[in-house]
Structure formats: C-alpha cells, structure tokens
Coordinates of C-alpha atoms in Angstrom, one line a residue:
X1116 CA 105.7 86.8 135.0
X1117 CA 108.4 86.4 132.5
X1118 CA 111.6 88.7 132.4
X1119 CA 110.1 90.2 128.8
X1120 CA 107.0 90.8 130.4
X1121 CA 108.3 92.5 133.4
X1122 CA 110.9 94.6 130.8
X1123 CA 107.7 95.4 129.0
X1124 CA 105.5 97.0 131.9
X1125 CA 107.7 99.5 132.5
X1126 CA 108.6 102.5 130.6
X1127 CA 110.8 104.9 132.2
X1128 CA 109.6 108.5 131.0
X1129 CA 111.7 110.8 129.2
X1130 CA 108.9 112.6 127.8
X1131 CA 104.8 112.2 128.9
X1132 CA 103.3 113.4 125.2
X1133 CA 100.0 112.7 127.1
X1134 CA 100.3 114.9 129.7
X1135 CA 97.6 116.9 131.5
X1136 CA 99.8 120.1 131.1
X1137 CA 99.6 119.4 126.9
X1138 CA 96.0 120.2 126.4
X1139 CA 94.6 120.1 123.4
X1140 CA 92.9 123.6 124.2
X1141 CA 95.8 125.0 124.3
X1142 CA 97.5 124.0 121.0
X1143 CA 94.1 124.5 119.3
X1144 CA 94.3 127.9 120.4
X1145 CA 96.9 129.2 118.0
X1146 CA 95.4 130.6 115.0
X1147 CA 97.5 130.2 111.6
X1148 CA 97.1 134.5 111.5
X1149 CA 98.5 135.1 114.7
X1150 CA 101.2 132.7 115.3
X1151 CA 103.6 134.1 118.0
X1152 CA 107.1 135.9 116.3
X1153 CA 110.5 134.4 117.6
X1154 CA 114.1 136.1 117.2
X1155 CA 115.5 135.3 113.5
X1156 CA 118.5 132.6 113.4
X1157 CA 121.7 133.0 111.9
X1158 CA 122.3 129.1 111.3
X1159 CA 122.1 127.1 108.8
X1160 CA 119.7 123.6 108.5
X1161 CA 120.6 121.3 105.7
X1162 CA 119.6 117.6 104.8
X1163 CA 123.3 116.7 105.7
X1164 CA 124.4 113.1 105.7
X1165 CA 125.9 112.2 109.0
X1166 CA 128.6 109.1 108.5
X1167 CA 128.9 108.6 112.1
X1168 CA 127.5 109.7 116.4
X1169 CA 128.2 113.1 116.3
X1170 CA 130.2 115.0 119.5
X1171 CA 127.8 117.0 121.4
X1172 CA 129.5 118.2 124.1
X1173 CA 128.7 121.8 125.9
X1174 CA 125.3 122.2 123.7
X1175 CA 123.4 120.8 126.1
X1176 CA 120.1 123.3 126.0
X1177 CA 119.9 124.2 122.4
X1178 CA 117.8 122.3 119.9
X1179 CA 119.9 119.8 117.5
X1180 CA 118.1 117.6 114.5
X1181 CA 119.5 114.8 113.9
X1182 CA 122.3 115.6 111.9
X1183 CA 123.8 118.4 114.5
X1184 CA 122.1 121.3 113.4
X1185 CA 120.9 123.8 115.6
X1186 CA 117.4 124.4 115.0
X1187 CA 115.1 127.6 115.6
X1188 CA 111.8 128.0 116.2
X1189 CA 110.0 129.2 113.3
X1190 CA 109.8 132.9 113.1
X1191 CA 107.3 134.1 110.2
X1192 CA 103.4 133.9 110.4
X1193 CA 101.0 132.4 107.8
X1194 CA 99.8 136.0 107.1
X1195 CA 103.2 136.9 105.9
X1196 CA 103.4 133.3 103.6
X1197 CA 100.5 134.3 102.1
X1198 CA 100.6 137.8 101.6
X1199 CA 104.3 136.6 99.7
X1200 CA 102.3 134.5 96.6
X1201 CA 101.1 136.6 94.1
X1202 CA 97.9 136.8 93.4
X1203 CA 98.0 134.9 89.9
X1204 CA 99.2 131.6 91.6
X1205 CA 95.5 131.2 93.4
X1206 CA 93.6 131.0 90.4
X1207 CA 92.1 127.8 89.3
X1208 CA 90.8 126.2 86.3
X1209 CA 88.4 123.4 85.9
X1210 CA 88.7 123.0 82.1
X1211 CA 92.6 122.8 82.8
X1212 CA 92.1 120.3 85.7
X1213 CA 89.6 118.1 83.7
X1214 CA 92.6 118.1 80.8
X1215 CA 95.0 116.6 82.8
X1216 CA 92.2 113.8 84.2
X1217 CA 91.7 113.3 80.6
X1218 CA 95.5 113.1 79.6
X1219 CA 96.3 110.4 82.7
X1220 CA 92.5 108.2 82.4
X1221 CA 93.8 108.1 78.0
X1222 CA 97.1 107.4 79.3
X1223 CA 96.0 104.5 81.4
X1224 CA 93.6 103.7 78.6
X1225 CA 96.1 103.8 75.6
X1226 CA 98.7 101.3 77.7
X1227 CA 96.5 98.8 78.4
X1228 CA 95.3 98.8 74.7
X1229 CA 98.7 98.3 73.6
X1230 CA 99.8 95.5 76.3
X1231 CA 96.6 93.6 75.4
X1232 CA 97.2 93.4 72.3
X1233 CA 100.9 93.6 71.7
X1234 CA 102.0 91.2 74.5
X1235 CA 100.3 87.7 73.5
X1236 CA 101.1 84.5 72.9
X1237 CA 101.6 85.0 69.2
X1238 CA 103.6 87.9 69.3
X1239 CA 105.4 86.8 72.0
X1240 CA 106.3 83.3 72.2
X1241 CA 108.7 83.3 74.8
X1242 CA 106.5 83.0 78.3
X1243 CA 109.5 84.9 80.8
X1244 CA 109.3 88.1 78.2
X1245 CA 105.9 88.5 78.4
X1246 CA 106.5 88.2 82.1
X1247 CA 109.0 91.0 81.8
X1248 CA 106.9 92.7 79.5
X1249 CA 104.0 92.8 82.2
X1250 CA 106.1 93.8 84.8
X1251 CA 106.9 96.9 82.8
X1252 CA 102.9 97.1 82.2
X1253 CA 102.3 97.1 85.9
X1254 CA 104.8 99.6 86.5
X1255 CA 103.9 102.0 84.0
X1256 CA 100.6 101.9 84.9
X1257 CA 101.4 102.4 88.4
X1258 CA 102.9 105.5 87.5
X1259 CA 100.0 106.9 85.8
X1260 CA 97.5 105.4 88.4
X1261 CA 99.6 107.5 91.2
X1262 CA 99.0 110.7 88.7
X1263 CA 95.1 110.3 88.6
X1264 CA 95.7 109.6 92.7
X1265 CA 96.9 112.9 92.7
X1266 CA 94.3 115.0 90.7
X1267 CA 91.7 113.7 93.1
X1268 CA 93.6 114.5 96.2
X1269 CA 93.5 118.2 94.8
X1270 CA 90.0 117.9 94.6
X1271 CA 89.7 117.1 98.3
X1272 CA 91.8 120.5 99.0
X1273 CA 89.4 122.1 96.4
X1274 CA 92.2 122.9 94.5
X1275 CA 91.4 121.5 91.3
X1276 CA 88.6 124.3 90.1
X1277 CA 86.5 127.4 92.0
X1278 CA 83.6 124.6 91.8
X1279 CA 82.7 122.4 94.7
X1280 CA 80.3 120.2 93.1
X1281 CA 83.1 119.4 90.0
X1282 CA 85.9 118.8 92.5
X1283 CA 83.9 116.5 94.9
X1284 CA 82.8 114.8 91.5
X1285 CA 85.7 114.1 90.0
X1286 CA 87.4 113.4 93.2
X1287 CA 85.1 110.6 94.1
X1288 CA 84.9 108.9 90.5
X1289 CA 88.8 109.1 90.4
X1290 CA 89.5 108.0 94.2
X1291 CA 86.7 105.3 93.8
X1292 CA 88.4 103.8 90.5
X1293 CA 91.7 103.2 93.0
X1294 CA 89.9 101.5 95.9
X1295 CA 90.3 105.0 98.1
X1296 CA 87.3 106.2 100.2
X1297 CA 87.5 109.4 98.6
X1298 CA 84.8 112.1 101.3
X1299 CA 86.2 109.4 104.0
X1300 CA 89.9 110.4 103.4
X1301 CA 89.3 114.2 102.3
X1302 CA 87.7 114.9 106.4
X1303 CA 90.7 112.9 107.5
X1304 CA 93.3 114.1 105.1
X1305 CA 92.4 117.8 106.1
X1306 CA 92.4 117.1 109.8
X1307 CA 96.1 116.4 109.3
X1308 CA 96.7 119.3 107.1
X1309 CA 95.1 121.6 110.5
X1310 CA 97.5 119.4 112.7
X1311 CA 100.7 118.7 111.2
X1312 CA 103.4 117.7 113.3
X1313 CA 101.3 118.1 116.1
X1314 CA 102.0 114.7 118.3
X1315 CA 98.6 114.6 119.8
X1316 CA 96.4 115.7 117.0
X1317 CA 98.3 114.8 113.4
X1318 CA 96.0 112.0 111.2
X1319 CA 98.8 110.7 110.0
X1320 CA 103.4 110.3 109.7
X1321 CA 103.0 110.5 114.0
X1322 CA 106.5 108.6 114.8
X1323 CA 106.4 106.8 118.3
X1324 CA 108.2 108.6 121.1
X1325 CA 111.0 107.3 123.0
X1326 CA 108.9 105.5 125.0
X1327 CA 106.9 104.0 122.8
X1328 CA 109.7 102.7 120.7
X1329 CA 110.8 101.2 123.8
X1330 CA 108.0 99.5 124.9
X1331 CA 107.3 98.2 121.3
X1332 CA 110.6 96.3 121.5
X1333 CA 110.9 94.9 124.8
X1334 CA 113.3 97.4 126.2
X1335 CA 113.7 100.4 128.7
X1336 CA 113.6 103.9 127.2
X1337 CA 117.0 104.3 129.2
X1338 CA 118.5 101.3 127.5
X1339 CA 118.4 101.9 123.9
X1340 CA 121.4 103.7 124.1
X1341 CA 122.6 100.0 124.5
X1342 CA 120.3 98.7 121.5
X1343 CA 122.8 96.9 119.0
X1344 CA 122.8 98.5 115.3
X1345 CA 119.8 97.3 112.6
X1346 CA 121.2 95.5 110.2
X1347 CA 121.1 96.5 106.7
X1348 CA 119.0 93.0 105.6
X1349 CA 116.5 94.0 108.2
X1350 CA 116.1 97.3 107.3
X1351 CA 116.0 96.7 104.0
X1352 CA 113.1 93.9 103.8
X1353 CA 110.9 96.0 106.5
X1354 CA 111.4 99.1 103.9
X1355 CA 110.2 96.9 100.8
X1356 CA 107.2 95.1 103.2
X1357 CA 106.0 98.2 104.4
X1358 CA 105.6 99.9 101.0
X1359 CA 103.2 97.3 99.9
X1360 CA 100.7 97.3 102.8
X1361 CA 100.8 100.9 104.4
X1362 CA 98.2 102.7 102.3
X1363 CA 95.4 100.2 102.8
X1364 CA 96.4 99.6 106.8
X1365 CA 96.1 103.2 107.0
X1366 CA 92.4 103.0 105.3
X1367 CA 91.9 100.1 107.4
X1368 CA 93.0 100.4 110.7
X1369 CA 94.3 103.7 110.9
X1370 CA 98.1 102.7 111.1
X1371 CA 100.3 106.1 111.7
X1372 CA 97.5 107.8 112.7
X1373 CA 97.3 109.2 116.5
X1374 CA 95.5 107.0 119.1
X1375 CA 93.5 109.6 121.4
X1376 CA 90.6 109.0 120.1
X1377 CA 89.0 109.1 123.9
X1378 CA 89.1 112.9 123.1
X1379 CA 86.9 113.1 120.4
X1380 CA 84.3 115.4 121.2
X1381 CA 81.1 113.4 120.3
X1382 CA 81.9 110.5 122.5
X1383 CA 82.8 108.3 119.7
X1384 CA 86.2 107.6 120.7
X1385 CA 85.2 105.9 123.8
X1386 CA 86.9 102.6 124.0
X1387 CA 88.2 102.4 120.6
X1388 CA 91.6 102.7 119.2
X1389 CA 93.9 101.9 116.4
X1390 CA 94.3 98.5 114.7
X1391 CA 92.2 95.7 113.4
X1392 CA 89.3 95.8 115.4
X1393 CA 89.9 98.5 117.4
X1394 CA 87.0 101.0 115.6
X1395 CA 88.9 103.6 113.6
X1396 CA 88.8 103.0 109.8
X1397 CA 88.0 105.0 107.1
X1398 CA 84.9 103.0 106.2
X1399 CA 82.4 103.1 109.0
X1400 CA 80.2 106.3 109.7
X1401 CA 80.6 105.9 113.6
X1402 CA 84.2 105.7 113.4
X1403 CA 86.1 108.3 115.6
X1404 CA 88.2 109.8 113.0
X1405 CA 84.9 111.8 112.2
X1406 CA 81.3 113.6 113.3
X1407 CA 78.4 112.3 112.9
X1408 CA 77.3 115.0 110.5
X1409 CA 79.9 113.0 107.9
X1410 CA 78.2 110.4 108.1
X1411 CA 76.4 110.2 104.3
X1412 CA 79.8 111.3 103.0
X1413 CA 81.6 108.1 104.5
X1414 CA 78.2 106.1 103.1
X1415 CA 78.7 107.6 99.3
X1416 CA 82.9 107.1 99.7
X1417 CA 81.9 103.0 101.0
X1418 CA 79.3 103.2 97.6
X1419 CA 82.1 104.3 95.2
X1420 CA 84.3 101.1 96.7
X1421 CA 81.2 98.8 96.4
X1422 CA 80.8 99.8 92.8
X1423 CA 84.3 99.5 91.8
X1424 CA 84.1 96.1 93.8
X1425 CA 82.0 95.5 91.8
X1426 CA 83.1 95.9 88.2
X1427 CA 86.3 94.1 89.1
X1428 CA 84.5 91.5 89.8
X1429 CA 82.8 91.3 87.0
X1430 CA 86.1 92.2 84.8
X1431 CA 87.8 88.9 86.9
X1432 CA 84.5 86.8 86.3
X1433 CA 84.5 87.0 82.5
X1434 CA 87.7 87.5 81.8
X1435 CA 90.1 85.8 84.2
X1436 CA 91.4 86.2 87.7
X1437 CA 94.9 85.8 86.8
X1438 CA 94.2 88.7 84.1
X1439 CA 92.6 91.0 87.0
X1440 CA 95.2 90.5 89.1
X1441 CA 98.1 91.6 86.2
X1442 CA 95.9 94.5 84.7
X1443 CA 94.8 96.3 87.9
X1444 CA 95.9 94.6 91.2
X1445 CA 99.9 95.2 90.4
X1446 CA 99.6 98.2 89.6
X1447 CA 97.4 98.6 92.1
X1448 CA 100.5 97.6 94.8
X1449 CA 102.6 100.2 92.6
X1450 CA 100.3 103.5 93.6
X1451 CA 100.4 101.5 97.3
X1452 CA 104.0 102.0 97.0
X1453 CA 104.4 105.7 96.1
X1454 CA 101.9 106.3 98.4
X1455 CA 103.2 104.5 101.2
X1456 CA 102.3 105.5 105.0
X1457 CA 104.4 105.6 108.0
X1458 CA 105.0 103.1 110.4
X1459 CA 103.8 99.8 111.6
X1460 CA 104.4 97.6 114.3
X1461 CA 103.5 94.5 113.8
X1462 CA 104.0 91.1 116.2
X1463 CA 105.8 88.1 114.0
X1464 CA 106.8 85.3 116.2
X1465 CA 106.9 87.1 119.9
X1466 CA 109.3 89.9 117.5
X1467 CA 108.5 93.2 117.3
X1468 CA 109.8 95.2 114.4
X1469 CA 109.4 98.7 113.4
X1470 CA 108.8 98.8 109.4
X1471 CA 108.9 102.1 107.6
X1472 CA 107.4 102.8 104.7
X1473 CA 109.2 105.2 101.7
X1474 CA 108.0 107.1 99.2
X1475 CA 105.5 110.5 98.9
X1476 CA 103.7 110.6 101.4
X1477 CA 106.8 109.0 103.9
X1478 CA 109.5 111.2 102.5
X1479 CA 107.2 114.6 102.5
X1480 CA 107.3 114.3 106.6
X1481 CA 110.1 112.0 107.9
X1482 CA 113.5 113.4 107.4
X1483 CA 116.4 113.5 110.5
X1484 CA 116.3 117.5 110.0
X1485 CA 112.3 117.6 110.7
X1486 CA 111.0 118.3 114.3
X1487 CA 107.8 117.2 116.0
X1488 CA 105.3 119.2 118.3
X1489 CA 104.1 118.5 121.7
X1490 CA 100.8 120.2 122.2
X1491 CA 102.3 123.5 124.2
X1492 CA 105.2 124.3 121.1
X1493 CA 103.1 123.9 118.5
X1494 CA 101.3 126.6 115.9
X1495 CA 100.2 125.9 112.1
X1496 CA 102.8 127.4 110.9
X1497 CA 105.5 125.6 113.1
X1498 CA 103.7 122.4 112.4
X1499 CA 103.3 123.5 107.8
X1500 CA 107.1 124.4 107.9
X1501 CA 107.5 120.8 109.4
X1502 CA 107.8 119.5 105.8
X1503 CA 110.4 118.7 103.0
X1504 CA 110.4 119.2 99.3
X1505 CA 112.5 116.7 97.4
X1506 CA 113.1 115.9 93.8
X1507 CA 111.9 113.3 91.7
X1508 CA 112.7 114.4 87.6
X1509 CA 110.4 113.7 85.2
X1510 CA 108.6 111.5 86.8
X1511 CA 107.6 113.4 89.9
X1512 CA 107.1 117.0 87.8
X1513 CA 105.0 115.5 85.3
X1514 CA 103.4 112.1 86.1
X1515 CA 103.0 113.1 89.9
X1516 CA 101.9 116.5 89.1
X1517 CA 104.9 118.1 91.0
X1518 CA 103.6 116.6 94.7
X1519 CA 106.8 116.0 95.7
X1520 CA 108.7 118.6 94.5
X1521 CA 106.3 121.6 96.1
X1522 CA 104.9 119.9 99.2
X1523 CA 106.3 122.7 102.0
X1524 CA 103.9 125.3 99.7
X1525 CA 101.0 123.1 99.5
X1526 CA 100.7 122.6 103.5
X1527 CA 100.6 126.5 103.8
X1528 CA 98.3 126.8 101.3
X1529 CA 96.7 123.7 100.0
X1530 CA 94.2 125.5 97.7
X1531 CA 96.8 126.8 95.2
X1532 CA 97.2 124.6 92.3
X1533 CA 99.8 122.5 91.7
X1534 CA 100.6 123.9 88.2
X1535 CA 100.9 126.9 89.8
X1536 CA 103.0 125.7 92.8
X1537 CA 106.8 126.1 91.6
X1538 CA 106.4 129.6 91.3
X1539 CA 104.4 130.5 94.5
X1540 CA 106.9 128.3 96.2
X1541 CA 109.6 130.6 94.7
X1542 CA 107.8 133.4 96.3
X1543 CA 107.8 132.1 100.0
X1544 CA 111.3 130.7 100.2
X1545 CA 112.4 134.1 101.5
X1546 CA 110.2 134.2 103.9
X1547 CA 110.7 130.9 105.3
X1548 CA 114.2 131.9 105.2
X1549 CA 116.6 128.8 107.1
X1550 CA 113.3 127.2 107.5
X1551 CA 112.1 126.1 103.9
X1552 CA 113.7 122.2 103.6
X1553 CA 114.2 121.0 100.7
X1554 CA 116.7 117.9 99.4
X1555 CA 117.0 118.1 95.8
X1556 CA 120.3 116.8 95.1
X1557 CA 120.8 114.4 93.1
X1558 CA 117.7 114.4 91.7
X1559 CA 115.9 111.2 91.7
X1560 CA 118.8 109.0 92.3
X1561 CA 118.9 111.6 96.1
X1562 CA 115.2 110.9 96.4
X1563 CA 115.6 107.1 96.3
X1564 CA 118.8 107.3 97.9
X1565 CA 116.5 109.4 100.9
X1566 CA 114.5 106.9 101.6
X1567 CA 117.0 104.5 103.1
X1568 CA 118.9 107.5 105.2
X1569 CA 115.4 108.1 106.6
X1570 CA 114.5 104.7 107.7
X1571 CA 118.2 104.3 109.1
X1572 CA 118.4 107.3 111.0
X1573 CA 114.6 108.3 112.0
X1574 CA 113.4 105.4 114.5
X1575 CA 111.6 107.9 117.1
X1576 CA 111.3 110.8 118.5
X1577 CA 112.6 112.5 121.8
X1578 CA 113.4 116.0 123.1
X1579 CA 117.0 117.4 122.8
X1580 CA 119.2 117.2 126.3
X1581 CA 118.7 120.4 128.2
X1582 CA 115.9 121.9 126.7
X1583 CA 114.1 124.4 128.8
X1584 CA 110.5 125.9 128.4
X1585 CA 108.5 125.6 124.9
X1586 CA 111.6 124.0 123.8
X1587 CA 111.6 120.4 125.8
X1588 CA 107.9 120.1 123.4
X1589 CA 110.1 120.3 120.4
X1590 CA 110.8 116.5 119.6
X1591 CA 113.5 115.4 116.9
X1592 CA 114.4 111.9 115.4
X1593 CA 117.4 109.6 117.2
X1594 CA 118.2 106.2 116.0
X1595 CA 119.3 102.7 116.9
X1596 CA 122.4 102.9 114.3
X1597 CA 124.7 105.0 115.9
X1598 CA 124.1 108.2 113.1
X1599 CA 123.6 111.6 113.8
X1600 CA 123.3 112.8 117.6
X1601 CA 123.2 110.3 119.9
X1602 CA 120.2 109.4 122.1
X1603 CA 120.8 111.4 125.7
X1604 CA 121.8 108.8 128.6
X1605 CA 119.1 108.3 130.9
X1606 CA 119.0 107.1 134.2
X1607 CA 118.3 103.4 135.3
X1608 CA 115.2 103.6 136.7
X1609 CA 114.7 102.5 140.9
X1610 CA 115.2 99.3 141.1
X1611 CA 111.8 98.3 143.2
X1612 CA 110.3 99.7 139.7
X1613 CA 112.7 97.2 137.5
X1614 CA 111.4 94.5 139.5

C-alpha cells in the first residue's frame, strides 16, 4: 500500500460528528417554542478582519470564532423573535407579489428586445464590441434572472401571497423557466431551513469537519497544523470555478448537502450517498432527500425542466445554437454564480482541492464568526441565529429583492415577506442582542471583499480547545492560512495505527 494510501486510512479523531451519543432524536426534540434560556453575555461578536494567528493563551475552555471572539450560546427563544415583529410585517399580497414578477419577466423581456436589435452587425460593425456589448447583455440579465430566482423561492416559503395554489403556481412556472426543480427544491430547501447549522441534518452550507478536511487531502487531522499556506492563485481560481458549477451539482448530486442518508426513515437512504451516482438528486422520486408521498411533486418539478428543455431546444434549433447559448445559457452561469453553493471536493490528477463557492447563498452561512451544531448543542433558534446579513446596494435591495441584506429575519420567520423584512428585522435586532450578525460595511465593495476573507479563513470546522459539556458540540471555522485562531495541536496518533 502506498505511503498516501496508508496517510489516507487513518484519521485521528478530534471530533466523531457521527456519534451514537448525537442522536438525531435528541436534536429533533427541541421545539423552536421552547428552546432552553442561557445566561446573557456581556461580549461583543463582530465580523473582524484578523491580519494574522491570534494569541490564545489561558482561554482554553471558552468558545472563540475564528476571529478571537468569545461566543455565547444563544439566549432568546423563537417565541420571543416573533412575538418582537409587529403584526403588519406578516401580511402578504398576491397582487403585489405578481407586480414585481411582472416588473423582472418585462425587465428580462425589454433587454433582450433592445440587444437583439440594437447590437447587430449593422449597427455595430466592429465584432469585439458587440462581444463587449453581450457580455454586458449576459450580465444584466443575470441580474434580473437571479430577481425572478428569488420571487419563486418566496413562493416555496409561501411567502409570496395567503394563497397556496398562486404561490406553488407561480413558483413552478418561474423556477422551471431557470432550469430549477421548483416542488423538488422547496421539500429540500425547507428541510434546511428546520435544520440549520445542524451538522447531521442541514440540506445544504455543511462544511467538513476536521477530519474530513483531513482525509480529503491526504493528511492527519493532527497534522494540518503543519499544512503549508494556500496560495492566493489557488484560492482564487477554486473561488471563480466553484461559482459556475455549485448550483447545478447541488441539483445534481447533492454537493454540500449532509451524507446520512442511511437514516432516512423510509429506508430510502440505504446504500446511497452523495455524488454522481450515488442516488441523491433533486430529480428522482426515490431519491432520499424526500418521502414517498413527494413523489408527483418531484414528477411535475422533472415536467417543468422537460418543458423548458424543450423550448430551448426549439429556440436553439431555429434560431442558432451559438444565439441560445449568448441569450440564456450565460446568463444562465450568471444566476449560477449569485447563487452559488458550498463546497466541493473534487479529484483532478490524484489532487484534492477544496473549492468554495461565493456569493448568496455562500456568504448567508459561511463567515469565520458563524458556529456549527453537533446534534446534542443544537435548537432552531441556535441553528436560525447561525446566519449573517450583509450588504449588497442597489443591486441586492432592489434586483435581489433584499435576500441578502435580511437573511438572519427570513430564517426565523421565512413567511414574512421580503418587502416587509427591513423593518421586522429592525424589530428583532434587540432581541437577538450580541447575536444578530451582520457585515455591512462597505457596502458592496465589503460584500465582494467577504467573499475572499471567507474562503481564506473558513476551510473546516472543529471544536474550540477545552470545551466542556454542550459546548465541545459547538464547532467553529480554522484555516490552513495561518488567520484568526489557530487550529489546537493534537497529538500524533500511536504509531502501530500510523503504520
């Protein structure tokens, strides 16, 4: 057996996530109502930016993110969130909802109209500024795209109007139009929202534990304190690679998404886990990511994809491939990247590398100041509070329907609208107290400026040195890069095990 391959079959635990003593009874157990009260904190979290290791000497025991904060354990209840909103911020209106599908659908409309017939050959002679001209084109429409992504996604949380039928409608014309499996993502989508930050039972943004990093790259958990620094060029071309292909590997093959899918309680899971081939999509009724009561809704979300299949087909066939591939597929990669998943490991040339994707959906749950649940430390409201707001100017506020600007708010209570969630997000910043995130500075320029601090400084997850009782479940981001608090020194491992 080669020296890799030995190095590779051993994993010296730090942590066991998948432990008989983290039962999924038990986390399941804590309702969102009655989640237990904890002493109030007196210190401060902020998204700091750490230039350097940090000293942590004589703290061993407390909880410290990534940046050196202490951290507390959240000490409100969902009750006390909700009974903080005012009532006016949960009403919803269809005939408001259906204006703004109408405003982004002309929108997408109207710039099309113009490209196609401003941008030709006659009116534009010169063949690299009708290039440039199209690149603009698909970026735009990227923009709006992502907009109309986002109307439908309230429709899965029902937040779009009082009426089921209306949301589930427009939700499926508008997700099918953008190649999403809308009924097929809603079940999956809200099995995250009842799970979040919870390492065993979170659908999605589940970062790999210490030993999983480990094993991923060929190393001992004890020995990435040793790991030399990721070099910019390497973290820079996984970010951009990532952001292109996460949102359809997540449809596909359920990339970020947890892998116990033995647990399912149907039996489905039985043999099947993430990746191509492994079973878990969001396309196939059997799959284990839902019941076998879904099972027409995944067929209808798999006939909105054949239809729109289908009319791009047809669009391609009498018009041009190269012309389908500039007036939708582009911008098609555009909405991939603000909507960009997790992580993904993938093998190139015997190499693992860990990619990161940016953007929303990324930058909504990955931030070194976030913590992570093992099954025994977490509650709903633990796992909601587990979130960051960020700011994104114009763009995110209006074209994005403020979905990155009032995310915290939206995973307490998904069924407010969004035009509605600045000022119920007001409302429960004093209740969250220390515990409501948010990195606004800078605006956009610190939203884009985010995204690289994250995939620097948040390679996986551990628990903090010392940590006793519910506290050793509480898991925050360490890093390869030398930021932030250090990964603890473990032990080498016997060496009859090494060898």
């Amino acid at each position: 057996m080669s020296a890799i391959t030995t190095r590779r079959s051993f994993v010296h635990t730090a942590e066991n996530v998948d432990s008989a003593s983290s039962s999924t009874s038990n986390s399941n157990a804590a309702s969102p109502q009655d989640t237990p009260q904890q002493s109030p904190s007196s210190t401060s979290l902020s998204s700091l930016e750490s230039s350097g290791v940090l000293d942590v000497k004589n703290v061993n025991g407390k909880l410290l993110d990534t940046c050196g904060n202490e951290f507390q354990l959240p000490d409100f209840t969902v009750k006390q969130i909700r009974d903080a909103i005012p009532a006016r911020c949960f009403q919803r209106s269809g005939a408001k909802g259906l204006g703004y599908v109408a405003r982004d659908i002309a929108s997408l409309a109207i710039t099309f109209y113009l490209f196609r017939t401003l941008v030709t050959p006659e009116n534009v002679p010169s063949k690299s500024t009708r290039a440039v001209l199209w690149a603009v084109y698909s970026f735009i429409q990227g923009l709006f795209g992502t907009g109309l992504w986002v109307l439908a996604h309230e429709c899965g949380h029902q937040s779009f109007s009082p009426s089921k039928t209306l949301n589930d409608t427009v939700g499926w014309f508008c997700h099918s139009a953008l190649l999403v499996p809308y009924f097929s993502w809603k079940i999956s989508h809200g099995k995250h929202h009842k799970a979040t930050g919870h390492l065993e039972r979170d659908m999605v943004f589940v970062p790999k534990t210490r030993n999983e990093y480990a094993s991923k790259v060929g190393y001992y958990a004890h020995e990435l304190t040793e790991l030399m620094e990721e070099t910019p060029l390497v973290t820079a071309g996984t970010l951009i690679g990532q952001q292109l292909v996460g949102w359809p590997l997540y449809l596909i093959a359920n990339v970020t998404g947890h892998d116990y899918h033995g647990r399912q309680s149907e039996g489905r899971g039985k043999g099947k886990q993430n990746g191509f081939g492994g079973g878990v999509n969001h396309f196939d009724p059997s799959s284990p990511l839902y019941e076998a009561k879904d099972g027409k809704l995944i067929l209808l979300s798999d006939l909105g994809l054949a239809i729109t299949g289908l009319v791009l087909f047809l669009v391609g066939h009498n018009f041009g491939w190269t012309n389908l591939v500039v007036w939708y597929f582009v911008p098609y990669l555009w909405v991939n990247h603000w909507l960009g998943k997790r992580r993904l490991l993938i093998k190139i040339s015997q190499m693992h590398s860990d990619l990161f994707a940016v953007a929303i959906t990324f930058l909504q749950h990955t931030d070194p100041t976030l913590p992570h649940y093992e099954a025994e430390s977490w509650n709903f409201a633990r796992g909601a509070a587990a979130t960051i707001d960020r700011e994104f100017g114009f763009i995110g506020r209006h074209l994005f329907h403020g979905i990155i600007e009032t995310h915290v708010l939206h995973h307490f209570v998904s069924i407010i609208p969004f035009y509605n969630a600045d000022e119920a997000t007001e409302a429960i910043k004093p209740v969250m107290g220390q515990h409501y995130r948010s990195n606004v500075e800078e605006g956009p320029i610190g939203f884009l400026k985010s995204m690289w601090r994250s995939a620097r400084m948040c390679h996986w997850i551990e628990p903090c040195e010392g940590a006793e009782g519910e506290k050793k479940g509480v898991l925050f981001f360490r890093n390869r890069n030398g930021l932030g608090v250090p990964p603890h020194k473990m032990p080498d491992p016997p060496r009859a095990i090494r060898n």
